[in-house]
PDB file of C-alpha atoms in Angstrom:
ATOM      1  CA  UNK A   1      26.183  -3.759-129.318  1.00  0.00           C
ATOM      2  CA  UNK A   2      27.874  -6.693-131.468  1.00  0.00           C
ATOM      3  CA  UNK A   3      28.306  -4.320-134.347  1.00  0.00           C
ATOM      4  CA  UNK A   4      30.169  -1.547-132.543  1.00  0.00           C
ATOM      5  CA  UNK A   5      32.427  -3.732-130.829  1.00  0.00           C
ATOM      6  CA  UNK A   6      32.901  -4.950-134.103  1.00  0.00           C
ATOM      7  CA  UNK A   7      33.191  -1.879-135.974  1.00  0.00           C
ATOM      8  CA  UNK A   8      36.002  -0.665-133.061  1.00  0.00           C
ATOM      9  CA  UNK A   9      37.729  -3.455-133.501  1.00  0.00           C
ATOM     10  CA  UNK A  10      38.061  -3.509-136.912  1.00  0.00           C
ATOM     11  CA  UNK A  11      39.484   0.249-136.369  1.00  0.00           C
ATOM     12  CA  UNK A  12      41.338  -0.307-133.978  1.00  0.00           C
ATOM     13  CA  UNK A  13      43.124  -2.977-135.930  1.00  0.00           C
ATOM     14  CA  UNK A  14      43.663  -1.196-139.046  1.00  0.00           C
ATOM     15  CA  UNK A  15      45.028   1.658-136.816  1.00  0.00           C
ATOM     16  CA  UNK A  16      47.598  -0.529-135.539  1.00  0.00           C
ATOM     17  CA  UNK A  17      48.792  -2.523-138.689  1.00  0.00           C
ATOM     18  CA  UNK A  18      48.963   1.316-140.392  1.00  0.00           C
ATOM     19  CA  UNK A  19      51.226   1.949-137.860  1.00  0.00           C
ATOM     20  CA  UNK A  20      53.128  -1.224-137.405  1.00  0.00           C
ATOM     21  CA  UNK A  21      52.666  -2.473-140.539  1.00  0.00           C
ATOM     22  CA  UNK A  22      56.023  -5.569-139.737  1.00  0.00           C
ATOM     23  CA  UNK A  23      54.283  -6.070-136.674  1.00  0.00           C
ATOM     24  CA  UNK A  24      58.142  -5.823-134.773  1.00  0.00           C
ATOM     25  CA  UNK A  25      56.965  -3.679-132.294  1.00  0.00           C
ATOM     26  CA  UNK A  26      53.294  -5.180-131.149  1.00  0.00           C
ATOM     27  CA  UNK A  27      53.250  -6.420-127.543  1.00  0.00           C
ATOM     28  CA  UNK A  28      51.103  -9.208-126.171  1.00  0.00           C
ATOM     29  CA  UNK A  29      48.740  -7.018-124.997  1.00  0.00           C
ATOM     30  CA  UNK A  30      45.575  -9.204-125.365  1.00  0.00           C
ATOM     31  CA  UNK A  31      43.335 -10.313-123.056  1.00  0.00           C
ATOM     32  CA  UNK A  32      44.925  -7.011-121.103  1.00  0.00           C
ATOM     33  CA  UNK A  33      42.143  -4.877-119.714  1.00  0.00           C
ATOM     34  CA  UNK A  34      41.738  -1.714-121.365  1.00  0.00           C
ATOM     35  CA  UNK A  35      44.064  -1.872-123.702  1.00  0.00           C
ATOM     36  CA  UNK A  36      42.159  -2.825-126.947  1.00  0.00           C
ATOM     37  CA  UNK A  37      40.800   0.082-129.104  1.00  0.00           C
ATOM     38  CA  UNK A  38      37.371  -0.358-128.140  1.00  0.00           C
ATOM     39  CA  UNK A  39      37.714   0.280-124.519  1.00  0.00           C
ATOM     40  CA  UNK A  40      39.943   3.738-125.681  1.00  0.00           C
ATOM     41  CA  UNK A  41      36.756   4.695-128.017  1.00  0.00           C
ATOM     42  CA  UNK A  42      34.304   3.768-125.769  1.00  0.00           C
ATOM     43  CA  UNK A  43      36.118   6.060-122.542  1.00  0.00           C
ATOM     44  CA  UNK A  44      36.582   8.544-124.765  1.00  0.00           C
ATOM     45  CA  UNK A  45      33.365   8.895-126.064  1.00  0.00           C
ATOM     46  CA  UNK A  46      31.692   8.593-122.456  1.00  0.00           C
ATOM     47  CA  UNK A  47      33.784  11.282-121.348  1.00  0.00           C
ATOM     48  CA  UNK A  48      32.461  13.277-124.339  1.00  0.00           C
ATOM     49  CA  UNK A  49      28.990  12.812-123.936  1.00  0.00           C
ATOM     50  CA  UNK A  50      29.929  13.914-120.012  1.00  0.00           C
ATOM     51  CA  UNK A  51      31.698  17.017-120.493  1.00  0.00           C
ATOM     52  CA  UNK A  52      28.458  17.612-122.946  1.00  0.00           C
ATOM     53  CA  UNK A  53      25.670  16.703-120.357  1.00  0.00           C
ATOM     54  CA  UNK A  54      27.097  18.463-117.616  1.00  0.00           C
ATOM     55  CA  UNK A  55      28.182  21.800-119.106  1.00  0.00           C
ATOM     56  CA  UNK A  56      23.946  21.728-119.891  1.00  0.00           C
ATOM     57  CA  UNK A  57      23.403  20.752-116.578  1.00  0.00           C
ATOM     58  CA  UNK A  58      26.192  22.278-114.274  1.00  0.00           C
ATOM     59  CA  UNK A  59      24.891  26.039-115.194  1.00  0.00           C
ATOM     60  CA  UNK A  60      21.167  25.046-113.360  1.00  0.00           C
ATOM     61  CA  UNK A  61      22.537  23.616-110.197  1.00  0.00           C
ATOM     62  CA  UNK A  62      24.335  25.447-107.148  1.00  0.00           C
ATOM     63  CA  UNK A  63      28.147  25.942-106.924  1.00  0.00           C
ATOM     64  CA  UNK A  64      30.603  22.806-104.441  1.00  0.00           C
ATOM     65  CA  UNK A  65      33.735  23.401-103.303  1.00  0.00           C
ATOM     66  CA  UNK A  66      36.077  20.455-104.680  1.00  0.00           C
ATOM     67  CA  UNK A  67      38.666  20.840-102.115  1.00  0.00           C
ATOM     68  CA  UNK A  68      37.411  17.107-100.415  1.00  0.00           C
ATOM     69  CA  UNK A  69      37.727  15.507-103.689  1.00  0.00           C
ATOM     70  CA  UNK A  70      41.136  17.342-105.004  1.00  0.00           C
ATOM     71  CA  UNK A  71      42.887  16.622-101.927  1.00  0.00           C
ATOM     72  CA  UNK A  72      42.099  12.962-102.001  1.00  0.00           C
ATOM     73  CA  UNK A  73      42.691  12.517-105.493  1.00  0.00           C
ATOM     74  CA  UNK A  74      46.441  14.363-104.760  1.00  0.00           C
ATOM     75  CA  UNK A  75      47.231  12.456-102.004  1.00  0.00           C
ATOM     76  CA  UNK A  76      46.724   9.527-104.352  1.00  0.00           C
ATOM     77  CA  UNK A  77      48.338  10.357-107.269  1.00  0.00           C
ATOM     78  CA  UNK A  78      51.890  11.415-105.109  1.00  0.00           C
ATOM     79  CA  UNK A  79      51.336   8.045-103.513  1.00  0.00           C
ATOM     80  CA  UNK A  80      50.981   6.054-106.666  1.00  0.00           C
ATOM     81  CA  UNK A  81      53.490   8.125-108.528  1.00  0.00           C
ATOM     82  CA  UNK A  82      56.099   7.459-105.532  1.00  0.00           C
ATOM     83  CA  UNK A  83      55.140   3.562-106.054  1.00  0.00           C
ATOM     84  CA  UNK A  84      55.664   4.012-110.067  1.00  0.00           C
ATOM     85  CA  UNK A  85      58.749   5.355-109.529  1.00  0.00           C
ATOM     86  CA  UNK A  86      60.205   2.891-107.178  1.00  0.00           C
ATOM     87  CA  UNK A  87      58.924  -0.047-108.820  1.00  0.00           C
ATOM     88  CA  UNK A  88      60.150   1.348-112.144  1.00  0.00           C
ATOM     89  CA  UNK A  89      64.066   1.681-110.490  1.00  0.00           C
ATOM     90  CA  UNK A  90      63.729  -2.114-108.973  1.00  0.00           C
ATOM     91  CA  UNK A  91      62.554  -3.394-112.142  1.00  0.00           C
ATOM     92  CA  UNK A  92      65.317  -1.814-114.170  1.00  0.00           C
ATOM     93  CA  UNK A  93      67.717  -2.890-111.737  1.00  0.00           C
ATOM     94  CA  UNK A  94      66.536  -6.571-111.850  1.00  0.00           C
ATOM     95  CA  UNK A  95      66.609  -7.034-115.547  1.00  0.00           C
ATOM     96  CA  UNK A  96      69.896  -5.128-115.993  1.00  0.00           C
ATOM     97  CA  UNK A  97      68.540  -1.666-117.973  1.00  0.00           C
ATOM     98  CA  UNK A  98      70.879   0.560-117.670  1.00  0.00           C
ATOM     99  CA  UNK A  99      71.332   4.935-118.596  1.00  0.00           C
ATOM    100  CA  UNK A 100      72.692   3.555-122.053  1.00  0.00           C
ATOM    101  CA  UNK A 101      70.135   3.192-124.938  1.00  0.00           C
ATOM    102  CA  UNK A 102      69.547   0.194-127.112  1.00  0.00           C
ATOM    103  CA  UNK A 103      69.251  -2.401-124.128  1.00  0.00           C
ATOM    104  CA  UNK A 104      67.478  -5.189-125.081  1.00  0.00           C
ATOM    105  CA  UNK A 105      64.211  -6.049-124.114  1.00  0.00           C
ATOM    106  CA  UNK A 106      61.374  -8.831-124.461  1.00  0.00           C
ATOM    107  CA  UNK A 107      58.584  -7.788-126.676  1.00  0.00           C
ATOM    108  CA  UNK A 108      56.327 -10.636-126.039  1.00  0.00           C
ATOM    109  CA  UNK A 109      56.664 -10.229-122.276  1.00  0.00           C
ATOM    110  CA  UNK A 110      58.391  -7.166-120.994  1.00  0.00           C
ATOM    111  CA  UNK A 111      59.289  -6.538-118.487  1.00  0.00           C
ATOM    112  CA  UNK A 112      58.108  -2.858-117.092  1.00  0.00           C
ATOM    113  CA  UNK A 113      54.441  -4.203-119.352  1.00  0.00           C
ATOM    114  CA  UNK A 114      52.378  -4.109-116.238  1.00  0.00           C
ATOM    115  CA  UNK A 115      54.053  -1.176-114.652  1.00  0.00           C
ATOM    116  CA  UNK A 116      53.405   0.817-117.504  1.00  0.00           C
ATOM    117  CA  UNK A 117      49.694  -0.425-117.534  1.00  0.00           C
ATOM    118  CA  UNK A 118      49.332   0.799-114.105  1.00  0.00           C
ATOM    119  CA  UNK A 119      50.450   4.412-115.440  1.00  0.00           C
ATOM    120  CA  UNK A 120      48.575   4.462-118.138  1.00  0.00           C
TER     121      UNK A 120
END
């Protein structure tokens, strides 16, 4: 298991000096869960190997209606959406973002960071 976190996060870091090669734009995302390359492989992998295993699997067992599960998982999302969006409008407010582009921001800690890690 050492090596592959290893070998991810070697990727991962070559991905991001390739594409920030200055290193202006990096935030102080460490120590942040999730957001370190290995955690994106890794997800994306598992979900992979999922959609793999169960179109095998789903073919040999009986149909289910998802309407339980899609309703919840709607109700959810318009609830967390409508809390995004708020919070998103009172934290622009408070640290004086405006419609104009080029406002200034912190890199090292900004300040929609966590709101943004809550979308993502």
């Amino acid at each position: 298991m050492e090596a592959y976190n290893n070998a991810m996060d070697k990727i991962g870091d070559a991905i991001i000096d390739w594409s920030d090669p200055t290193g202006n734009f990096r935030g102080d995302r460490e120590g942040w869960w999730l957001c370190d390359f290995r955690s994106a492989i890794t997800i994306a992998l598992a979900y992979v190997i999922f959609v793999g295993v169960g179109s095998k699997v789903m073919p040999l067992l009986p149909a289910v209606d998802p309407y339980p599960i899609k309703f919840i998982y709607n109700v959810s999302q318009i609830f967390l959406c409508a809390y995004m969006t708020i919070e998103a409008g009172f934290l622009a407010y408070r640290n004086g973002y405006t419609a104009m582009p080029c406002v200034e921001f912190n890199v090292k800690n900004p300040p929609l960071g966590n709101l943004l890690w809550l979308f993502y």
